[in-house]
Coordinates of C-alpha atoms in Angstrom, one line a residue:
M130 CA 51.5 26.7 64.8
L131 CA 47.6 26.7 64.1
R132 CA 47.1 30.0 65.6
L133 CA 50.3 31.0 63.5
L134 CA 49.0 29.7 60.2
K135 CA 45.4 31.4 60.7
T136 CA 47.2 34.9 61.9
S137 CA 49.3 34.3 58.2
A138 CA 45.9 33.8 56.5
I139 CA 44.3 36.7 57.7
A140 CA 47.6 38.7 56.7
A141 CA 47.6 37.4 53.4
C142 CA 43.7 38.1 52.8
V143 CA 44.2 41.7 54.0
A144 CA 47.0 42.0 51.8
A145 CA 45.1 40.9 49.0
F146 CA 42.3 43.1 49.4
A147 CA 44.5 46.0 50.0
V148 CA 46.2 45.6 46.4
P149 CA 43.0 47.1 44.6
A150 CA 43.1 50.2 46.7
L151 CA 46.5 50.5 46.6
A152 CA 46.5 50.2 42.8
Q153 CA 48.6 52.9 41.0
T154 CA 48.8 54.5 37.7
K155 CA 51.3 56.0 36.5
W156 CA 51.3 58.6 33.1
N157 CA 54.3 60.4 31.6
L158 CA 53.8 63.8 30.4
P159 CA 56.9 64.7 28.0
A160 CA 57.7 68.3 27.8
A161 CA 60.4 70.4 25.9
Y162 CA 61.3 72.8 28.0
P163 CA 64.0 73.1 31.2
A164 CA 62.9 71.8 34.6
D165 CA 63.1 75.3 35.8
N166 CA 61.0 77.1 33.2
P167 CA 57.7 78.7 34.4
H168 CA 55.8 76.1 32.1
S169 CA 57.6 73.0 33.6
V170 CA 56.9 74.7 36.7
N171 CA 53.4 74.4 35.9
L172 CA 53.0 71.0 35.0
I173 CA 55.1 70.0 37.9
A174 CA 52.6 71.2 40.3
F175 CA 49.6 70.4 38.1
A176 CA 51.2 66.7 38.6
K177 CA 51.4 67.5 42.3
D178 CA 47.8 68.4 42.3
V179 CA 46.3 65.4 40.6
G180 CA 48.5 63.1 42.9
D181 CA 47.3 64.9 45.9
A182 CA 44.1 65.0 44.5
T183 CA 43.7 61.3 43.6
G184 CA 45.5 60.3 46.9
G185 CA 48.1 59.1 44.8
K186 CA 46.1 56.7 43.0
L187 CA 47.1 58.7 39.7
Q188 CA 51.1 59.8 39.4
I189 CA 52.0 62.0 36.8
I190 CA 55.8 62.2 35.9
V191 CA 56.8 65.5 33.9
H192 CA 59.8 64.7 31.8
P193 CA 61.2 68.2 31.0
A194 CA 63.7 69.2 28.3
A195 CA 62.8 67.0 26.0
S196 CA 64.2 64.3 27.5
L197 CA 61.9 61.7 26.8
F198 CA 60.5 63.0 23.3
K199 CA 61.8 65.8 21.2
A200 CA 59.7 68.8 21.0
P201 CA 58.2 67.6 17.5
E202 CA 57.6 63.8 18.6
I203 CA 55.4 64.8 21.9
K204 CA 52.2 65.5 19.9
R205 CA 52.6 62.3 18.0
A206 CA 53.8 60.1 21.1
V207 CA 50.9 61.0 22.8
A208 CA 48.6 60.2 20.2
T209 CA 49.7 56.7 19.9
G210 CA 49.9 56.0 23.4
Q211 CA 53.4 55.9 24.0
A212 CA 52.7 58.7 26.5
Q213 CA 49.5 59.5 28.5
A214 CA 50.0 63.1 28.6
G215 CA 52.1 65.8 26.9
E216 CA 52.5 69.4 26.5
V217 CA 53.7 71.5 23.4
L218 CA 54.0 74.9 21.5
I219 CA 51.1 74.4 19.7
S220 CA 52.1 76.1 16.8
L221 CA 54.6 73.5 15.7
H222 CA 51.9 71.9 14.3
E223 CA 50.6 74.6 12.1
N224 CA 51.3 72.6 8.9
E225 CA 48.7 69.8 10.1
D226 CA 46.0 72.6 10.5
P227 CA 46.1 76.5 10.0
M228 CA 44.4 76.8 13.7
F229 CA 47.4 75.5 15.4
G230 CA 49.3 78.8 14.2
I231 CA 46.5 81.1 14.8
D232 CA 48.7 82.6 17.8
V233 CA 51.6 83.2 15.9
V234 CA 50.2 85.4 13.4
P235 CA 52.2 88.5 14.1
F236 CA 50.4 91.5 15.4
L237 CA 47.6 89.7 15.5
A238 CA 47.4 89.7 19.4
T239 CA 50.2 91.5 21.1
S240 CA 48.9 91.6 24.8
Y241 CA 48.1 89.2 27.3
P242 CA 44.0 90.3 27.2
A243 CA 43.9 90.0 23.5
S244 CA 45.9 86.6 23.6
R245 CA 43.4 85.3 26.3
K246 CA 40.3 86.7 24.0
L247 CA 42.2 84.9 20.8
W248 CA 42.8 81.8 22.9
L249 CA 38.9 81.7 23.6
A250 CA 37.7 82.3 20.1
S251 CA 39.7 79.6 18.8
K252 CA 39.6 76.9 21.5
P253 CA 36.6 75.2 20.4
A254 CA 38.2 74.8 16.5
I255 CA 41.5 73.9 18.3
E256 CA 39.8 71.3 20.7
K257 CA 37.9 69.5 17.7
K258 CA 41.1 69.2 15.8
L259 CA 42.8 67.3 18.8
A260 CA 39.9 65.4 19.4
S261 CA 39.9 64.2 15.8
Q262 CA 43.4 63.0 16.7
G263 CA 42.7 60.8 19.7
L264 CA 43.7 63.8 22.1
M265 CA 41.7 65.8 24.7
L266 CA 43.1 69.5 25.4
L267 CA 43.6 70.0 29.1
F268 CA 44.9 73.4 29.3
A269 CA 46.7 76.1 27.7
V270 CA 49.3 78.6 29.0
P271 CA 51.2 81.4 26.8
W272 CA 54.7 82.6 26.6
G273 CA 55.8 85.7 26.8
P274 CA 55.6 88.4 24.1
Q275 CA 58.2 87.8 21.2
G276 CA 61.2 90.1 20.2
I277 CA 64.1 89.8 18.1
Y278 CA 67.7 88.4 19.5
A279 CA 70.6 90.1 17.5
K280 CA 74.1 90.3 17.3
K281 CA 73.9 94.2 15.7
D282 CA 71.6 96.9 15.1
I283 CA 68.6 96.1 13.6
N284 CA 66.6 99.8 12.3
S285 CA 64.7 98.2 9.7
V286 CA 63.8 95.0 8.4
E287 CA 66.3 95.5 5.8
D288 CA 68.9 94.8 8.0
M289 CA 67.8 91.3 8.6
K290 CA 68.8 90.4 5.6
G291 CA 71.4 87.2 4.9
L292 CA 70.9 86.5 8.9
K293 CA 71.1 83.0 9.8
W294 CA 67.5 83.2 11.7
R295 CA 66.3 80.2 13.8
A296 CA 63.2 79.1 12.4
Y297 CA 61.0 77.0 14.7
N298 CA 57.0 76.5 13.1
V299 CA 55.8 78.6 9.8
G300 CA 55.3 82.0 11.2
T301 CA 59.3 82.2 11.8
S302 CA 60.0 80.5 8.8
R303 CA 57.9 82.8 6.2
I304 CA 59.4 85.8 8.2
A305 CA 62.8 84.7 7.4
E306 CA 61.4 84.5 3.5
L307 CA 59.8 87.9 3.5
V308 CA 63.4 89.8 4.8
G309 CA 65.6 87.8 2.7
A310 CA 67.4 85.9 6.0
Q311 CA 68.2 82.2 5.9
P312 CA 66.1 80.2 8.2
V313 CA 67.3 77.3 10.4
T314 CA 65.2 75.1 12.3
I315 CA 66.1 74.7 15.7
Q316 CA 64.1 73.7 18.4
A317 CA 64.2 75.2 21.9
A318 CA 66.4 72.4 23.6
E319 CA 69.3 73.1 20.8
L320 CA 68.8 76.7 20.7
P321 CA 72.0 76.9 23.1
Q322 CA 74.4 74.7 21.0
A323 CA 73.0 76.4 17.8
L324 CA 74.1 80.2 19.4
A325 CA 77.7 78.7 20.5
T326 CA 78.4 77.3 17.3
G327 CA 77.1 80.3 15.1
V328 CA 74.5 78.0 13.2
V329 CA 72.2 80.7 13.8
N330 CA 72.8 84.4 14.4
A331 CA 69.3 86.0 15.1
F332 CA 66.2 84.5 16.4
M333 CA 62.7 85.6 17.6
T334 CA 61.2 84.2 20.8
S335 CA 60.3 85.1 24.1
G336 CA 62.6 86.7 27.2
S337 CA 62.0 83.1 28.8
T338 CA 63.9 81.3 25.9
G339 CA 66.6 83.7 25.5
Y340 CA 67.6 83.5 29.5
D341 CA 67.1 79.6 29.3
S342 CA 69.5 79.7 26.3
K343 CA 71.7 82.4 27.7
A344 CA 71.6 84.5 24.6
W345 CA 73.6 87.2 26.2
E346 CA 76.6 85.1 25.4
S347 CA 76.5 85.4 22.0
M348 CA 73.7 88.1 21.7
T349 CA 73.9 91.8 22.0
H350 CA 70.5 93.2 21.3
F351 CA 67.0 92.2 22.3
Y352 CA 64.4 94.3 20.5
D353 CA 61.1 94.3 22.4
T354 CA 58.9 94.2 19.3
Q355 CA 55.9 92.2 21.0
A356 CA 55.2 90.6 17.5
W357 CA 52.8 87.9 19.2
I358 CA 52.2 85.8 22.3
P359 CA 52.5 82.1 21.5
K360 CA 51.1 79.4 23.3
N361 CA 51.6 75.8 25.2
V362 CA 48.9 73.5 25.0
T363 CA 48.5 70.1 27.6
F364 CA 46.9 67.5 26.4
V365 CA 45.8 63.7 27.3
N366 CA 45.6 60.3 25.2
K367 CA 41.7 60.0 24.8
A368 CA 41.6 56.4 25.7
A369 CA 43.9 56.7 28.6
F370 CA 41.7 59.5 30.1
D371 CA 38.6 57.2 29.5
A372 CA 40.3 54.3 31.0
L373 CA 40.1 56.3 34.6
D374 CA 37.2 56.1 37.0
K375 CA 35.3 59.1 36.9
P376 CA 36.5 60.9 40.3
T377 CA 40.2 60.7 39.0
Q378 CA 38.7 62.3 35.7
E379 CA 37.4 64.9 37.7
A380 CA 40.6 65.4 40.0
I381 CA 42.3 65.9 36.4
L382 CA 39.9 68.4 34.9
K383 CA 40.1 70.3 38.4
A384 CA 43.6 70.6 38.5
A385 CA 43.9 71.7 34.4
A386 CA 41.7 74.4 35.2
V387 CA 43.7 75.6 38.1
A388 CA 47.0 75.1 36.1
E389 CA 45.9 77.4 33.3
E390 CA 44.9 80.1 35.6
R391 CA 48.2 80.0 37.6
G392 CA 50.2 79.7 33.9
W393 CA 48.7 82.7 32.8
K394 CA 49.0 84.8 36.1
L395 CA 52.8 83.2 36.2
A396 CA 53.6 84.1 32.2
E397 CA 52.7 87.9 33.2
E398 CA 54.8 88.1 36.1
K399 CA 57.8 86.6 34.4
A400 CA 57.8 88.4 31.2
K401 CA 59.2 91.6 32.7
W402 CA 61.5 90.0 34.9
Y403 CA 63.1 87.9 32.1
L404 CA 64.1 91.7 30.1
E405 CA 65.2 92.5 33.3
Q406 CA 67.6 89.4 33.8
I407 CA 68.6 89.8 30.0
E408 CA 69.3 93.3 30.5
A409 CA 71.3 92.6 34.0
N410 CA 73.7 90.5 31.8
K411 CA 74.3 93.5 29.5
M412 CA 72.4 93.2 26.2
K413 CA 70.4 96.0 25.1
V414 CA 67.0 95.5 25.6
L415 CA 65.3 98.1 23.1
P416 CA 61.9 99.2 21.6
P417 CA 61.8 98.3 18.0
P418 CA 62.9 101.5 16.1
P419 CA 60.2 103.0 14.0
A420 CA 61.3 101.7 10.4
L421 CA 61.5 98.3 11.9
K422 CA 58.3 98.2 13.4
A423 CA 56.5 99.8 10.4
G424 CA 58.2 96.7 8.3
L425 CA 57.0 94.4 10.6
E426 CA 53.6 95.3 10.7
K427 CA 53.8 95.4 6.8
I428 CA 54.3 91.4 7.3
G429 CA 52.0 91.1 9.9
E430 CA 49.4 92.0 7.6
Q431 CA 50.8 89.7 4.8
L432 CA 51.1 86.7 7.2
T433 CA 47.3 87.5 8.5
A434 CA 46.4 87.5 4.7
D435 CA 48.0 84.1 4.1
W436 CA 46.7 82.7 7.1
L437 CA 43.2 83.5 6.4
K438 CA 43.6 82.0 2.9
K439 CA 44.8 78.4 4.7
A440 CA 42.5 78.4 6.9
G441 CA 39.4 79.3 4.9
A442 CA 35.7 79.8 6.5
D443 CA 36.7 78.5 9.8
G444 CA 39.4 80.9 10.2
E445 CA 37.5 83.7 9.2
A446 CA 34.9 82.6 11.8
V447 CA 37.5 82.7 14.6
I448 CA 39.0 86.3 13.7
A449 CA 35.6 87.7 13.2
T450 CA 34.9 86.2 16.9
Y451 CA 38.1 87.5 18.0
R452 CA 37.4 91.2 16.8
K453 CA 34.0 91.2 18.1

């Protein structure tokens, strides 16, 4: 009996000492896009890398498809500690700070090398703004170049007049305004329903969002205008990050650097594939006609001037660095 009690006591002590070693921190990471979207796939790989590097000490649970918070709510949820990390299309928040919208200024950066250069030029200013909101930037990953989806031929910007145009940020709203289209605010997760019900009949987005929302079920044309290459950024609540031990912090930063490289590579590889899938589903994938391209470039000049006016000296400094 005594031996049994001793054995039980020893087992209890071992269990008590084992608890701290097994202590696990769980983080929620809300995201806005479907689980099979490259952004979500990259986030899930990032979460796995962190889990592996910390021996399961930090477990990051990715919640795709706006299942935990809707896209416009994610940033605030992380800032207020309702979630510990999150991923957003940064231009959704251009109204807070023009710098958040630099990557959606039409025709400013239209290739992946240009987009990366623009990101590096604007990153310090974006980091500073996020830090002032209690957030710490981890990494940024681009989308595919943006093109126009429509149900008819669009040969010039005049043909866009009167269209029910999906708007999801300041830039897309301004394009609608300048061409005489009717802007309708629709986030990516709501797009399939908006298309099915005819709430919108034209929009500008990447090949991947067109593919995710099965644009071919209601659209007939995709004009590959390559207007801009927007980015998603992943960030953490700074207080939650600071509460972790040093090795865990280092594991997150290392996994974030890997995720950024992997994400850029994946975006470039998949951009062409998505357009091939759209074409395979009987949509016309076309270069923009000369008159449409010229009209959009003129709009681009107007929106760059508008953006610089809002962004002031900070914006001018970033554009000067980018254009060096």
